[in-house]
Coordinates of C-alpha atoms and ligand atoms in Angstrom, one line a residue:
X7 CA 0.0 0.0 0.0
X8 CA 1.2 3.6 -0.5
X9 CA 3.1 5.4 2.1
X10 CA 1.6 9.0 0.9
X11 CA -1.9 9.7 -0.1
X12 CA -0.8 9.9 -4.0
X13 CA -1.4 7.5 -6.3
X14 CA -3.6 5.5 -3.6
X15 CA -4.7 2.4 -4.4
X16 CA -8.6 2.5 -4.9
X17 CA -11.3 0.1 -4.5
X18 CA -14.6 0.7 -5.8
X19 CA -17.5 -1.3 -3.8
X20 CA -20.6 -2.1 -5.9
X21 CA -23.2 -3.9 -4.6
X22 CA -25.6 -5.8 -6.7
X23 CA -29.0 -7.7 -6.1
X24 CA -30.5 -8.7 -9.2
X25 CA -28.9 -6.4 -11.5
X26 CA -28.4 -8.4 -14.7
X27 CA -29.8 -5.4 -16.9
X28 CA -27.7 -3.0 -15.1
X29 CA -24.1 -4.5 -14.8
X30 CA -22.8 -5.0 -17.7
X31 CA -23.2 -1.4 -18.7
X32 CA -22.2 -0.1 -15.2
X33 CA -19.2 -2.7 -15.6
X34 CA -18.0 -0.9 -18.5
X35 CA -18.2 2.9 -17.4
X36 CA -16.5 1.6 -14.3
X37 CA -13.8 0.2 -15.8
X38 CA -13.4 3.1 -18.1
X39 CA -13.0 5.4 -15.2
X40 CA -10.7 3.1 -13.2
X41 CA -8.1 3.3 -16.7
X42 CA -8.3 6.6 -16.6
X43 CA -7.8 7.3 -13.3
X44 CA -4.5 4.5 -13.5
X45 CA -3.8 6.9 -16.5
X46 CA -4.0 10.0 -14.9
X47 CA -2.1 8.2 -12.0
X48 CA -5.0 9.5 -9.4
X49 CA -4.3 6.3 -8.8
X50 CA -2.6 2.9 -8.6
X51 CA -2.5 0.4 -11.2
X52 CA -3.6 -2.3 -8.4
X53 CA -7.2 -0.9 -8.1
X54 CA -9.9 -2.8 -8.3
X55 CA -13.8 -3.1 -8.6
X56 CA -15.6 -5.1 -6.2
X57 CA -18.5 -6.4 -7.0
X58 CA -20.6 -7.6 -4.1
X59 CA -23.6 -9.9 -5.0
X60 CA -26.3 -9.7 -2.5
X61 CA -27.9 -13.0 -2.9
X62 CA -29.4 -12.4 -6.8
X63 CA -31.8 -14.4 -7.8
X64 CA -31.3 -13.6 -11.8
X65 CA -27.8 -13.9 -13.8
X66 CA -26.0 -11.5 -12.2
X67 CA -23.2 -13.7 -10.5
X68 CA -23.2 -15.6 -13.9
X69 CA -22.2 -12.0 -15.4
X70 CA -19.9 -11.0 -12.8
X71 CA -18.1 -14.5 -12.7
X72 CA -17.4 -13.7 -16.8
X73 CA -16.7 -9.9 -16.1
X74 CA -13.9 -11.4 -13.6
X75 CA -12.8 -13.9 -16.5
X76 CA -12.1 -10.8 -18.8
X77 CA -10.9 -7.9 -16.7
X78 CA -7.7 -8.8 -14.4
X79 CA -9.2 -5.4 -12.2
X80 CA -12.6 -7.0 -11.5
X81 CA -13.0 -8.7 -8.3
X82 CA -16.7 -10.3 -6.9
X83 CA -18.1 -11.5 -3.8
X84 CA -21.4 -13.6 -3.4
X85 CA -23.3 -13.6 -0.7
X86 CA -25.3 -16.8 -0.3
X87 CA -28.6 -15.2 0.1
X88 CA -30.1 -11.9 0.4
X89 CA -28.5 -9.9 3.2
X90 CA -29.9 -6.2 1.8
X91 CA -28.0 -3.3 0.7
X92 CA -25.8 -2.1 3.7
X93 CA -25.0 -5.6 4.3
X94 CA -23.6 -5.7 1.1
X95 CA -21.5 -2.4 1.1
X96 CA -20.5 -3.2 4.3
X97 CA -19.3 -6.6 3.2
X98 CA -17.4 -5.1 0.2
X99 CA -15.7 -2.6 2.1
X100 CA -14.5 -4.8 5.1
X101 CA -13.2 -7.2 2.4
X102 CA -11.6 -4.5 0.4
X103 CA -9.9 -2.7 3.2
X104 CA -6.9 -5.1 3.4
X105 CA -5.8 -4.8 -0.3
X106 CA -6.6 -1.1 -0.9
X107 CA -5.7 2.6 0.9
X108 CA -9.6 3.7 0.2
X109 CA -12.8 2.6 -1.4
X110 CA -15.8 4.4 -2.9
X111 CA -19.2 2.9 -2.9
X112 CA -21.5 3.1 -5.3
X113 CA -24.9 1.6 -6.8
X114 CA -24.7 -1.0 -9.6
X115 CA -27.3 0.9 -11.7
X116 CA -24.5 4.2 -11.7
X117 CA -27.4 6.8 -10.6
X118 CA -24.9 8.7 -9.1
X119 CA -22.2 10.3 -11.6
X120 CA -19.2 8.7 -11.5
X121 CA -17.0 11.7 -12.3
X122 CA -17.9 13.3 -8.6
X123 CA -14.6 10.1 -7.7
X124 CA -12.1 12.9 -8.7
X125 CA -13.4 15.0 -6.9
X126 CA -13.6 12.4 -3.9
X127 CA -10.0 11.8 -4.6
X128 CA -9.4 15.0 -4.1
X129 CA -10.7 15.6 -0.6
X130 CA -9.0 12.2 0.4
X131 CA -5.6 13.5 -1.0
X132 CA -5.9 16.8 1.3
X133 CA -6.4 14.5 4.4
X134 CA -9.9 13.4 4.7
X135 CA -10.3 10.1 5.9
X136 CA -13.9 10.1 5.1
X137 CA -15.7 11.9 2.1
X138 CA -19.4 12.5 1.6
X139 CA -21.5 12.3 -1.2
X140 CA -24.8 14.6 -0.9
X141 CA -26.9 14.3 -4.1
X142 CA -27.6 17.6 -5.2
X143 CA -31.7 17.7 -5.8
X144 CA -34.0 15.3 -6.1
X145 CA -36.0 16.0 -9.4
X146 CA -35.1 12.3 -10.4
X147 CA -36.7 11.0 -7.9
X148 CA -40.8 11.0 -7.7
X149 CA -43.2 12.1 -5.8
X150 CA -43.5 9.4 -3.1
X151 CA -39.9 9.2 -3.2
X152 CA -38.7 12.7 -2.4
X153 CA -41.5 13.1 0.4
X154 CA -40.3 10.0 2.0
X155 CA -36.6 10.8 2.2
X156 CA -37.4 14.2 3.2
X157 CA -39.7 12.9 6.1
X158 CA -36.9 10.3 6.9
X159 CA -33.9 13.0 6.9
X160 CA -36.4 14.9 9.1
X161 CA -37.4 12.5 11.5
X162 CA -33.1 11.3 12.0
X163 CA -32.6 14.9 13.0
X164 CA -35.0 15.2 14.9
X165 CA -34.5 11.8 16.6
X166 CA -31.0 13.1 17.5
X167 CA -28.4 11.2 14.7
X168 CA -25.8 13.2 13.4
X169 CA -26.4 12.6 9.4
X170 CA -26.0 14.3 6.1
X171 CA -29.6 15.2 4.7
X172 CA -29.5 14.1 1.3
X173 CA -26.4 11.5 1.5
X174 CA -26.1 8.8 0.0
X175 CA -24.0 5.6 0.0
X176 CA -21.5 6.9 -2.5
X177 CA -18.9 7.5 -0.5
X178 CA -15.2 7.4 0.2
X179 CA -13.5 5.7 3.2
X180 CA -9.9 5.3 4.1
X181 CA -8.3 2.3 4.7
X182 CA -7.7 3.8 8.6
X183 CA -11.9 5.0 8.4
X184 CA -12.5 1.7 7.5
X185 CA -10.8 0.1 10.3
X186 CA -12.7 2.2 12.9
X187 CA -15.9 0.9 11.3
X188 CA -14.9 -2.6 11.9
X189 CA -15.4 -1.9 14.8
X190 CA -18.9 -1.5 15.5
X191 CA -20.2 -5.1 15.3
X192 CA -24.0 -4.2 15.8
X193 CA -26.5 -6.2 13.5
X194 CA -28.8 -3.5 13.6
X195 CA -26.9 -1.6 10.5
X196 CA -27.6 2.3 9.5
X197 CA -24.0 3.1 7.8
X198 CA -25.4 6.9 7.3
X199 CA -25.7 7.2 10.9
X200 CA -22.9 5.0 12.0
X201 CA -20.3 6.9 9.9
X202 CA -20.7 10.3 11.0
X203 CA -20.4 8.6 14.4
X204 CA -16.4 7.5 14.0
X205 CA -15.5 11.7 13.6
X206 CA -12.6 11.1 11.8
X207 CA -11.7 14.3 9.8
X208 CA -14.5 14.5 6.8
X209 CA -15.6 16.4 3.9
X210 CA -18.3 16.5 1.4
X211 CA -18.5 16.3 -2.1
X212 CA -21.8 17.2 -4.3
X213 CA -22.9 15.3 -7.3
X214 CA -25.9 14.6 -9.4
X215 CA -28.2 11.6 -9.8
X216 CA -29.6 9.9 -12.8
X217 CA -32.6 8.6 -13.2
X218 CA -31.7 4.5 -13.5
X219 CA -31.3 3.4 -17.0
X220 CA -32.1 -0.5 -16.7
X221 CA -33.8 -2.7 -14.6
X222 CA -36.0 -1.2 -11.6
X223 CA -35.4 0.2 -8.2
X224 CA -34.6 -2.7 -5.7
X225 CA -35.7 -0.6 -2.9
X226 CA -39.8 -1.6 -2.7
X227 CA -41.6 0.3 -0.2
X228 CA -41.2 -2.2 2.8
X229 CA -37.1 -2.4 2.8
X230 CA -37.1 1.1 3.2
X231 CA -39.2 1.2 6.0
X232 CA -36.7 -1.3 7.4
X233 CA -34.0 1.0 6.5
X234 CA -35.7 3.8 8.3
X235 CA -36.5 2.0 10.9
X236 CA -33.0 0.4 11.9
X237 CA -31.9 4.1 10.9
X238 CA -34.1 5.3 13.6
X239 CA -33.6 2.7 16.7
X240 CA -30.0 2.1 16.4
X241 CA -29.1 5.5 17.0
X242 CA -31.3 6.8 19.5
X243 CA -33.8 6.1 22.5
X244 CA -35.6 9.0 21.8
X245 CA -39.0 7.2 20.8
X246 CA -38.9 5.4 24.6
X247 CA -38.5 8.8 26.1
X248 CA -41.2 10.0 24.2
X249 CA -43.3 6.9 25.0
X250 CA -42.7 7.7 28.4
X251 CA -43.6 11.7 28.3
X252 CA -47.1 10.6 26.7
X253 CA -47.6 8.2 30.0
X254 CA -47.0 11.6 31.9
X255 CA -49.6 13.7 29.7
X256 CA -52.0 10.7 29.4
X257 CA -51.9 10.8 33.7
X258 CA -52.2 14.7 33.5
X259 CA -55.3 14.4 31.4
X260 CA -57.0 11.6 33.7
X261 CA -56.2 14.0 37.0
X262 CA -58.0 17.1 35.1
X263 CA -60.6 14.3 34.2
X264 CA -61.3 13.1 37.9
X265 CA -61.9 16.7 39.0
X266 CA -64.2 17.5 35.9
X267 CA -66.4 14.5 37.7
X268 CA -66.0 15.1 40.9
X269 CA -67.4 19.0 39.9
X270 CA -70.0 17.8 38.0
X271 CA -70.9 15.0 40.7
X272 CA -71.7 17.7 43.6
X273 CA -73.1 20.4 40.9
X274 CA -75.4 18.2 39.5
X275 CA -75.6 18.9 35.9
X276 CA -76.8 15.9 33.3
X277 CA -74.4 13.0 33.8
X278 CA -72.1 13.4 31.4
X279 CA -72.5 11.1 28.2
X280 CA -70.9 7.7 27.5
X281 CA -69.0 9.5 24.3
X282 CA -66.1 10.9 26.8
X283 CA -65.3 7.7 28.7
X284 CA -65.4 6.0 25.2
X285 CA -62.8 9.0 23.2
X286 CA -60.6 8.2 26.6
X287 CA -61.0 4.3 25.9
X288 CA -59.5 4.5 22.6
X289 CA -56.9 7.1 23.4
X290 CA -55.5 5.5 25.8
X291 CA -55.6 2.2 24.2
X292 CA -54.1 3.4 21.3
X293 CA -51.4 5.3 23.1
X294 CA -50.9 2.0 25.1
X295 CA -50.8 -0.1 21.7
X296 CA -48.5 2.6 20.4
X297 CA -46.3 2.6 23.5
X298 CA -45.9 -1.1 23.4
X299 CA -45.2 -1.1 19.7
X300 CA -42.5 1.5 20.6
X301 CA -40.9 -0.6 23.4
X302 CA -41.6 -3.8 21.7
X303 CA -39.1 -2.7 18.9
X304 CA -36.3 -2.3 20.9
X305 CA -36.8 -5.3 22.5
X306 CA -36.6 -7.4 19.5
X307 CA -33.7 -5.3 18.3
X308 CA -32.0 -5.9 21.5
X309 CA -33.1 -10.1 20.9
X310 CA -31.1 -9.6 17.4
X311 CA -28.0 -8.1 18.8
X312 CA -27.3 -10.3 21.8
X313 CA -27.4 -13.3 19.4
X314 CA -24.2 -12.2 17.9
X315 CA -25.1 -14.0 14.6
X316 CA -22.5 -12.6 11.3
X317 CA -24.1 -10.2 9.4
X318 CA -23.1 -11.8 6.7
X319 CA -20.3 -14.5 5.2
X320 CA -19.7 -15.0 1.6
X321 CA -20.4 -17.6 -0.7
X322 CA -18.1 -17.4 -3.5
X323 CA -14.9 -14.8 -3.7
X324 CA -13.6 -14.4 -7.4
X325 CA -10.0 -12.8 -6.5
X326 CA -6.6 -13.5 -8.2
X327 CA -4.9 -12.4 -4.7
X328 CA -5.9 -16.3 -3.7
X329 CA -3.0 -16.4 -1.9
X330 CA -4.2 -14.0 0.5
X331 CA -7.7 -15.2 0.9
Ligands
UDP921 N1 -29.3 -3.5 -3.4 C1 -28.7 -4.6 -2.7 N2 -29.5 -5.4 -1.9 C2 -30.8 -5.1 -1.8 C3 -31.4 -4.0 -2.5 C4 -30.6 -3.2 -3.3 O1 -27.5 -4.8 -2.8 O2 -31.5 -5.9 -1.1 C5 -28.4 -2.7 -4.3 C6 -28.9 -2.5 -5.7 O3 -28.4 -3.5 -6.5 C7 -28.2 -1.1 -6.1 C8 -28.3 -0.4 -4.7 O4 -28.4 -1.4 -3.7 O5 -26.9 -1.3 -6.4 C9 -29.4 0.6 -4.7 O6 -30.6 0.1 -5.0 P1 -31.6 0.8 -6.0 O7 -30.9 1.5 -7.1 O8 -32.6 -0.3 -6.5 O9 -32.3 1.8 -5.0 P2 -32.9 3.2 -5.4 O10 -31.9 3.9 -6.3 O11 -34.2 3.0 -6.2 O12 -33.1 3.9 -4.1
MG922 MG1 -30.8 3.3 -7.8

């Protein structure tokens, strides 16, 4: 590995789950960008591209396994069923971290412009051990989409994690970044939120997204409510707090309640109708159901962790370093 931060050597982490209409494409404007980098001498001849195979159910190993046959600067990694996306980049970059000085992540399907790396490189070469990528807008995305995120970014804030509104995964890590992160061993994985959370020296780079060219999103509605979710309870107790201050409010109310009876009891207006005590019925079930939900989460969360089971362990490694596997 280099001593200085010139000529680095770079790994670029791409994770794929069922990608065969994307890859070959991305494959080649990956590779194009990785010659001219080596050309340019950004960086080292011995970069690489990584790509991770998160359990696809289509041809997409098939495709990498030949894209590794033909390119000596292709790598892959299989996982041997579907493990989700920051599995995957995780995967890649804790693989990765022994052979190269950096890695930059990225999404098979290139929706993120692939000449923002320079600019990545850049921030690395002036001492950055981590380097942000923050999309720019979001008019690619649609409706549903951008109100989601924006809700999401919203909520992290306000749930107290330090994150980037608008980052993505494409990002650069250092090789010394990278060992910090290996660090954390939870199962519960937000890399947005877990990064940020190492403060090693950082900077950000803007850069524009595509709309994706083939194949569709792999990001259906319910896996990014997981993603918010794990997002959400991994960095912060907030919600159990706040379960906790509604118990408090929810008590109030029944006090003010008791003495609004005990007036009307010696005052002796109409007994009061059955349609309070049923509203307080189903507020304070539902805040109880809520509450439970809430605290039922964690639990389970904290079920998952204590098991200590890998995130992940490959399949199948295509590498000609096989004597350092
Ligand atoms: N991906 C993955 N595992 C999954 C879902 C997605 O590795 O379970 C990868 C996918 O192949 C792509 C990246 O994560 O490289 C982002 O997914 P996608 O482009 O479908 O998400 P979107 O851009 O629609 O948010
Ligand atoms: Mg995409």
């Amino acid at each position: 590995m280099g001593n200085d931060r010139q000529k680095g050597i770079l790994y670029i982490v791409v994770p794929c789950y069922n990608e065969e209409e994307a890859i070959e494409t991305s494959a080649e404007k990956l590779l194009d960008k990785l010659h001219e980098l080596i050309r340019r001498e950004i960086v080292s001849a011995e970069s690489r591209i990584v790509f991770v195979d998160d359990g696809s159910k289509d041809r997409t190993w098939e495709i990498i396994r030949r894209l590794f046959e033909q390119n000596e600067e292709i790598k892959g990694l299989r996982f041997a069923h579907n493990r989700g996306h920051q599995n995957a980049i995780l995967a890649g970059m804790m693989y990765s971290r022994t052979y190269c000085d950096f890695t930059i992540t990225i999404d098979a399907d290139l929706q993120q412009d692939i000449n923002a790396m320079e600019n990545f490189i850049e921030e690395y070469t002036n001492g950055s051990e981590i380097v942000y990528g923050v999309r720019n807008s979001r008019n690619t995305d649609g409706l549903f989409k951008k109100l989601s995120a924006t809700l999401f970014y919203k909520m992290m804030t306000l749930m107290g994690c330090d994150i980037y509104e608008n980052s993505a995964d494409y990002r650069l890590m250092s090789a010394k970044a990278l060992a910090a992160l290996a660090e954390y061993d939870e199962v519960n994985l937000f890399l947005r939120g877990i990064i940020p959370n190492i403060g090693l020296q950082s900077s950000v780079v803007h850069f524009e997204v595509f709309p994706r060219m083939q194949g569709k999103s792999k990001y259906p509605l319910s896996k990014m409510v997981t993603l918010a979710a794990d997002g959400i309870t991994s960095f912060s107790i907030k919600p159990i707090r706040m379960v906790f201050m509604m118990g408090i409010l929810a008590l109030l109310v029944g006090v003010i309640m008791i003495i609004h009876i005990i007036y009307e009891h010696y005052f002796g207006y109409t007994v009061s109708g059955w349609s309070s005590i049923l509203m307080s019925i189903w507020v304070l079930g539902g805040a109880i159901l809520l509450s439970l939900g809430i605290i039922g989460e964690y639990v389970g969360r904290n079920y998952l962790e204590t098991k200590h089971r890998p995130r992940y362990f490959y399949w199948e490694v295509l590498s000609r370093d096989q004597d350092r596997e």
